[in-house]
């Protein structure tokens, strides 16, 4: 794919971010997922319109792309997002395993307009007992039984 193609797909993500604001569906974020030069999914931020804190543009688009592909992975796909992905979206993107991520605005740009992920990055580095939201471990030994069962399962689909 040439630079012009990349610009076209990013421009579509940016245009969708403007449209999302105008329609009042959520924040100024949008994502386009492309495979073999064809858009297979689009997503915009729907957090406030759906009351779903996970309805970020990247997550919405990943869900749609996986449905279209009939797969839980985005092999060979490119993701174009109007802003550098937040920690949740970046985690989902890594799990989906696309070929590449293209982004326009940075996380610092997002922080300047009130979308600051710095707290989450800081929390990752703290021990469980020092985080702002209590994290209390319970019943590990019982829960490990399911992990052992998975480990021993011969017909599992690894991912």
PDB file of C-alpha atoms in Angstrom:
ATOM      1  CA  UNK A   1       0.000   0.000   0.000  1.00  0.00           C
ATOM      2  CA  UNK A   2       1.261   3.433  -0.872  1.00  0.00           C
ATOM      3  CA  UNK A   3       1.302   6.579   1.242  1.00  0.00           C
ATOM      4  CA  UNK A   4      -1.798   7.809  -0.569  1.00  0.00           C
ATOM      5  CA  UNK A   5      -3.739   4.729   0.550  1.00  0.00           C
ATOM      6  CA  UNK A   6      -2.620   5.216   4.153  1.00  0.00           C
ATOM      7  CA  UNK A   7      -3.671   8.868   3.981  1.00  0.00           C
ATOM      8  CA  UNK A   8      -7.066   7.871   2.546  1.00  0.00           C
ATOM      9  CA  UNK A   9      -7.788   5.424   5.361  1.00  0.00           C
ATOM     10  CA  UNK A  10      -6.575   7.813   8.051  1.00  0.00           C
ATOM     11  CA  UNK A  11      -8.622  10.617   6.530  1.00  0.00           C
ATOM     12  CA  UNK A  12     -11.684   8.363   6.787  1.00  0.00           C
ATOM     13  CA  UNK A  13     -10.986   7.748  10.488  1.00  0.00           C
ATOM     14  CA  UNK A  14     -10.571  11.473  11.098  1.00  0.00           C
ATOM     15  CA  UNK A  15     -13.783  12.271   9.181  1.00  0.00           C
ATOM     16  CA  UNK A  16     -15.644   9.682  11.271  1.00  0.00           C
ATOM     17  CA  UNK A  17     -14.318  11.299  14.455  1.00  0.00           C
ATOM     18  CA  UNK A  18     -15.798  14.659  13.374  1.00  0.00           C
ATOM     19  CA  UNK A  19     -19.108  13.009  12.475  1.00  0.00           C
ATOM     20  CA  UNK A  20     -19.224  11.250  15.848  1.00  0.00           C
ATOM     21  CA  UNK A  21     -18.960  14.591  17.656  1.00  0.00           C
ATOM     22  CA  UNK A  22     -21.634  16.175  15.482  1.00  0.00           C
ATOM     23  CA  UNK A  23     -24.016  13.256  16.051  1.00  0.00           C
ATOM     24  CA  UNK A  24     -23.412  13.351  19.810  1.00  0.00           C
ATOM     25  CA  UNK A  25     -22.557   9.651  20.031  1.00  0.00           C
ATOM     26  CA  UNK A  26     -19.338  10.018  22.023  1.00  0.00           C
ATOM     27  CA  UNK A  27     -15.849  11.418  22.070  1.00  0.00           C
ATOM     28  CA  UNK A  28     -13.727  12.550  19.106  1.00  0.00           C
ATOM     29  CA  UNK A  29     -12.332   9.127  18.278  1.00  0.00           C
ATOM     30  CA  UNK A  30     -12.764   6.819  15.282  1.00  0.00           C
ATOM     31  CA  UNK A  31     -11.120   3.732  13.828  1.00  0.00           C
ATOM     32  CA  UNK A  32     -11.013   2.063  10.428  1.00  0.00           C
ATOM     33  CA  UNK A  33      -9.748  -1.501   9.953  1.00  0.00           C
ATOM     34  CA  UNK A  34      -8.404  -2.477   6.534  1.00  0.00           C
ATOM     35  CA  UNK A  35      -7.495  -5.843   5.044  1.00  0.00           C
ATOM     36  CA  UNK A  36      -5.951  -6.188   1.593  1.00  0.00           C
ATOM     37  CA  UNK A  37      -6.702  -2.557   0.786  1.00  0.00           C
ATOM     38  CA  UNK A  38     -10.418  -2.802   1.692  1.00  0.00           C
ATOM     39  CA  UNK A  39     -12.154  -1.337   4.732  1.00  0.00           C
ATOM     40  CA  UNK A  40     -13.716  -4.231   6.640  1.00  0.00           C
ATOM     41  CA  UNK A  41     -14.836  -2.363   9.765  1.00  0.00           C
ATOM     42  CA  UNK A  42     -15.361   1.076  11.211  1.00  0.00           C
ATOM     43  CA  UNK A  43     -15.877   2.165  14.778  1.00  0.00           C
ATOM     44  CA  UNK A  44     -16.487   5.363  16.657  1.00  0.00           C
ATOM     45  CA  UNK A  45     -16.432   6.133  20.359  1.00  0.00           C
ATOM     46  CA  UNK A  46     -19.865   5.223  21.751  1.00  0.00           C
ATOM     47  CA  UNK A  47     -19.095   5.401  25.480  1.00  0.00           C
ATOM     48  CA  UNK A  48     -21.629   8.064  26.438  1.00  0.00           C
ATOM     49  CA  UNK A  49     -24.388   7.083  23.999  1.00  0.00           C
ATOM     50  CA  UNK A  50     -24.337   3.409  25.041  1.00  0.00           C
ATOM     51  CA  UNK A  51     -23.293   3.811  28.693  1.00  0.00           C
ATOM     52  CA  UNK A  52     -20.495   1.341  27.951  1.00  0.00           C
ATOM     53  CA  UNK A  53     -17.024   2.387  29.152  1.00  0.00           C
ATOM     54  CA  UNK A  54     -15.472  -0.204  26.823  1.00  0.00           C
ATOM     55  CA  UNK A  55     -17.140   1.190  23.677  1.00  0.00           C
ATOM     56  CA  UNK A  56     -14.011   2.955  22.451  1.00  0.00           C
ATOM     57  CA  UNK A  57     -13.632   3.324  18.702  1.00  0.00           C
ATOM     58  CA  UNK A  58     -10.924   0.677  18.455  1.00  0.00           C
ATOM     59  CA  UNK A  59     -12.914  -1.887  20.450  1.00  0.00           C
ATOM     60  CA  UNK A  60     -16.079  -1.243  18.413  1.00  0.00           C
ATOM     61  CA  UNK A  61     -14.121  -1.653  15.171  1.00  0.00           C
ATOM     62  CA  UNK A  62     -12.248  -4.751  16.354  1.00  0.00           C
ATOM     63  CA  UNK A  63     -15.511  -6.465  17.306  1.00  0.00           C
ATOM     64  CA  UNK A  64     -16.975  -5.708  13.887  1.00  0.00           C
ATOM     65  CA  UNK A  65     -13.837  -6.764  11.994  1.00  0.00           C
ATOM     66  CA  UNK A  66     -13.669 -10.060  13.871  1.00  0.00           C
ATOM     67  CA  UNK A  67     -17.344 -10.680  13.108  1.00  0.00           C
ATOM     68  CA  UNK A  68     -16.749  -9.941   9.414  1.00  0.00           C
ATOM     69  CA  UNK A  69     -13.661 -12.182   9.278  1.00  0.00           C
ATOM     70  CA  UNK A  70     -15.167 -14.942  11.409  1.00  0.00           C
ATOM     71  CA  UNK A  71     -12.002 -14.933  13.496  1.00  0.00           C
ATOM     72  CA  UNK A  72     -10.753 -13.673  16.847  1.00  0.00           C
ATOM     73  CA  UNK A  73      -7.588 -12.419  15.173  1.00  0.00           C
ATOM     74  CA  UNK A  74      -6.988  -9.645  12.668  1.00  0.00           C
ATOM     75  CA  UNK A  75      -4.219 -11.345  10.704  1.00  0.00           C
ATOM     76  CA  UNK A  76      -2.956  -9.130   7.904  1.00  0.00           C
ATOM     77  CA  UNK A  77      -5.086  -6.152   8.948  1.00  0.00           C
ATOM     78  CA  UNK A  78      -4.088  -2.530   9.378  1.00  0.00           C
ATOM     79  CA  UNK A  79      -5.758  -0.362  12.007  1.00  0.00           C
ATOM     80  CA  UNK A  80      -6.145   3.378  11.386  1.00  0.00           C
ATOM     81  CA  UNK A  81      -7.220   5.313  14.442  1.00  0.00           C
ATOM     82  CA  UNK A  82      -7.703   9.014  14.906  1.00  0.00           C
ATOM     83  CA  UNK A  83      -5.752   8.922  18.176  1.00  0.00           C
ATOM     84  CA  UNK A  84      -3.025   6.818  19.759  1.00  0.00           C
ATOM     85  CA  UNK A  85      -4.845   3.939  21.492  1.00  0.00           C
ATOM     86  CA  UNK A  86      -5.486   4.067  25.236  1.00  0.00           C
ATOM     87  CA  UNK A  87      -4.196   1.207  27.425  1.00  0.00           C
ATOM     88  CA  UNK A  88      -7.442  -0.790  27.111  1.00  0.00           C
ATOM     89  CA  UNK A  89      -7.542  -0.457  23.337  1.00  0.00           C
ATOM     90  CA  UNK A  90      -3.844  -1.137  22.938  1.00  0.00           C
ATOM     91  CA  UNK A  91      -4.290  -4.334  24.943  1.00  0.00           C
ATOM     92  CA  UNK A  92      -7.212  -5.385  22.726  1.00  0.00           C
ATOM     93  CA  UNK A  93      -5.210  -4.571  19.604  1.00  0.00           C
ATOM     94  CA  UNK A  94      -2.311  -6.737  20.749  1.00  0.00           C
ATOM     95  CA  UNK A  95      -4.715  -9.606  21.505  1.00  0.00           C
ATOM     96  CA  UNK A  96      -6.235  -9.213  18.009  1.00  0.00           C
ATOM     97  CA  UNK A  97      -2.759  -9.314  16.395  1.00  0.00           C
ATOM     98  CA  UNK A  98      -3.116  -6.967  13.414  1.00  0.00           C
ATOM     99  CA  UNK A  99      -0.201  -6.233  11.121  1.00  0.00           C
ATOM    100  CA  UNK A 100       0.074  -2.546  12.029  1.00  0.00           C
ATOM    101  CA  UNK A 101      -1.467   0.437  13.783  1.00  0.00           C
ATOM    102  CA  UNK A 102      -1.528   3.910  12.255  1.00  0.00           C
ATOM    103  CA  UNK A 103      -2.591   6.796  14.494  1.00  0.00           C
ATOM    104  CA  UNK A 104      -3.047  10.553  14.121  1.00  0.00           C
ATOM    105  CA  UNK A 105      -3.334  12.391  17.466  1.00  0.00           C
ATOM    106  CA  UNK A 106      -1.075  11.360  20.345  1.00  0.00           C
ATOM    107  CA  UNK A 107      -2.052  10.451  23.904  1.00  0.00           C
ATOM    108  CA  UNK A 108      -0.605  13.827  24.955  1.00  0.00           C
ATOM    109  CA  UNK A 109      -2.967  15.548  22.509  1.00  0.00           C
ATOM    110  CA  UNK A 110      -5.849  13.608  24.073  1.00  0.00           C
ATOM    111  CA  UNK A 111      -4.747  14.536  27.590  1.00  0.00           C
ATOM    112  CA  UNK A 112      -4.893  18.230  26.654  1.00  0.00           C
ATOM    113  CA  UNK A 113      -8.638  17.933  25.946  1.00  0.00           C
ATOM    114  CA  UNK A 114      -9.470  15.859  29.019  1.00  0.00           C
ATOM    115  CA  UNK A 115      -8.758  12.284  27.937  1.00  0.00           C
ATOM    116  CA  UNK A 116      -5.729  11.553  30.113  1.00  0.00           C
ATOM    117  CA  UNK A 117      -4.628   7.922  30.398  1.00  0.00           C
ATOM    118  CA  UNK A 118      -1.538   8.712  32.471  1.00  0.00           C
ATOM    119  CA  UNK A 119      -3.255   7.517  35.667  1.00  0.00           C
ATOM    120  CA  UNK A 120      -3.820   4.083  34.149  1.00  0.00           C
ATOM    121  CA  UNK A 121      -0.216   3.775  32.993  1.00  0.00           C
ATOM    122  CA  UNK A 122       0.930   4.814  36.481  1.00  0.00           C
ATOM    123  CA  UNK A 123      -1.384   2.287  38.135  1.00  0.00           C
ATOM    124  CA  UNK A 124       0.096  -0.580  36.107  1.00  0.00           C
ATOM    125  CA  UNK A 125       3.471   0.101  37.707  1.00  0.00           C
ATOM    126  CA  UNK A 126       2.170   0.084  41.308  1.00  0.00           C
ATOM    127  CA  UNK A 127       1.924  -3.054  43.472  1.00  0.00           C
ATOM    128  CA  UNK A 128      -1.665  -4.331  43.814  1.00  0.00           C
ATOM    129  CA  UNK A 129      -1.977  -3.085  47.392  1.00  0.00           C
ATOM    130  CA  UNK A 130      -0.986   0.481  46.434  1.00  0.00           C
ATOM    131  CA  UNK A 131      -3.477   1.076  43.623  1.00  0.00           C
ATOM    132  CA  UNK A 132      -6.302   3.619  43.771  1.00  0.00           C
ATOM    133  CA  UNK A 133      -8.931   0.914  43.260  1.00  0.00           C
ATOM    134  CA  UNK A 134      -8.526  -1.894  45.775  1.00  0.00           C
ATOM    135  CA  UNK A 135      -7.277  -5.136  44.294  1.00  0.00           C
ATOM    136  CA  UNK A 136      -7.755  -8.039  46.681  1.00  0.00           C
ATOM    137  CA  UNK A 137      -6.751 -11.557  45.720  1.00  0.00           C
ATOM    138  CA  UNK A 138      -9.116 -14.353  46.777  1.00  0.00           C
ATOM    139  CA  UNK A 139      -9.288 -18.138  46.257  1.00  0.00           C
ATOM    140  CA  UNK A 140      -6.249 -18.502  43.989  1.00  0.00           C
ATOM    141  CA  UNK A 141      -5.787 -22.216  44.706  1.00  0.00           C
ATOM    142  CA  UNK A 142      -9.372 -22.960  43.660  1.00  0.00           C
ATOM    143  CA  UNK A 143      -9.081 -20.800  40.550  1.00  0.00           C
ATOM    144  CA  UNK A 144      -5.825 -22.498  39.490  1.00  0.00           C
ATOM    145  CA  UNK A 145      -7.804 -25.722  38.967  1.00  0.00           C
ATOM    146  CA  UNK A 146      -9.405 -24.189  35.853  1.00  0.00           C
ATOM    147  CA  UNK A 147      -5.981 -23.103  34.600  1.00  0.00           C
ATOM    148  CA  UNK A 148      -4.640 -26.640  34.985  1.00  0.00           C
ATOM    149  CA  UNK A 149      -7.715 -27.999  33.214  1.00  0.00           C
ATOM    150  CA  UNK A 150      -7.068 -25.627  30.293  1.00  0.00           C
ATOM    151  CA  UNK A 151      -3.385 -26.520  30.217  1.00  0.00           C
ATOM    152  CA  UNK A 152      -4.207 -30.245  29.977  1.00  0.00           C
ATOM    153  CA  UNK A 153      -7.016 -29.880  27.416  1.00  0.00           C
ATOM    154  CA  UNK A 154      -5.937 -31.540  24.165  1.00  0.00           C
ATOM    155  CA  UNK A 155      -8.540 -30.027  21.847  1.00  0.00           C
ATOM    156  CA  UNK A 156      -8.229 -26.351  22.868  1.00  0.00           C
ATOM    157  CA  UNK A 157      -7.942 -23.548  20.359  1.00  0.00           C
ATOM    158  CA  UNK A 158      -4.822 -21.639  21.425  1.00  0.00           C
ATOM    159  CA  UNK A 159      -4.691 -17.897  21.138  1.00  0.00           C
TER     160      UNK A 159
END
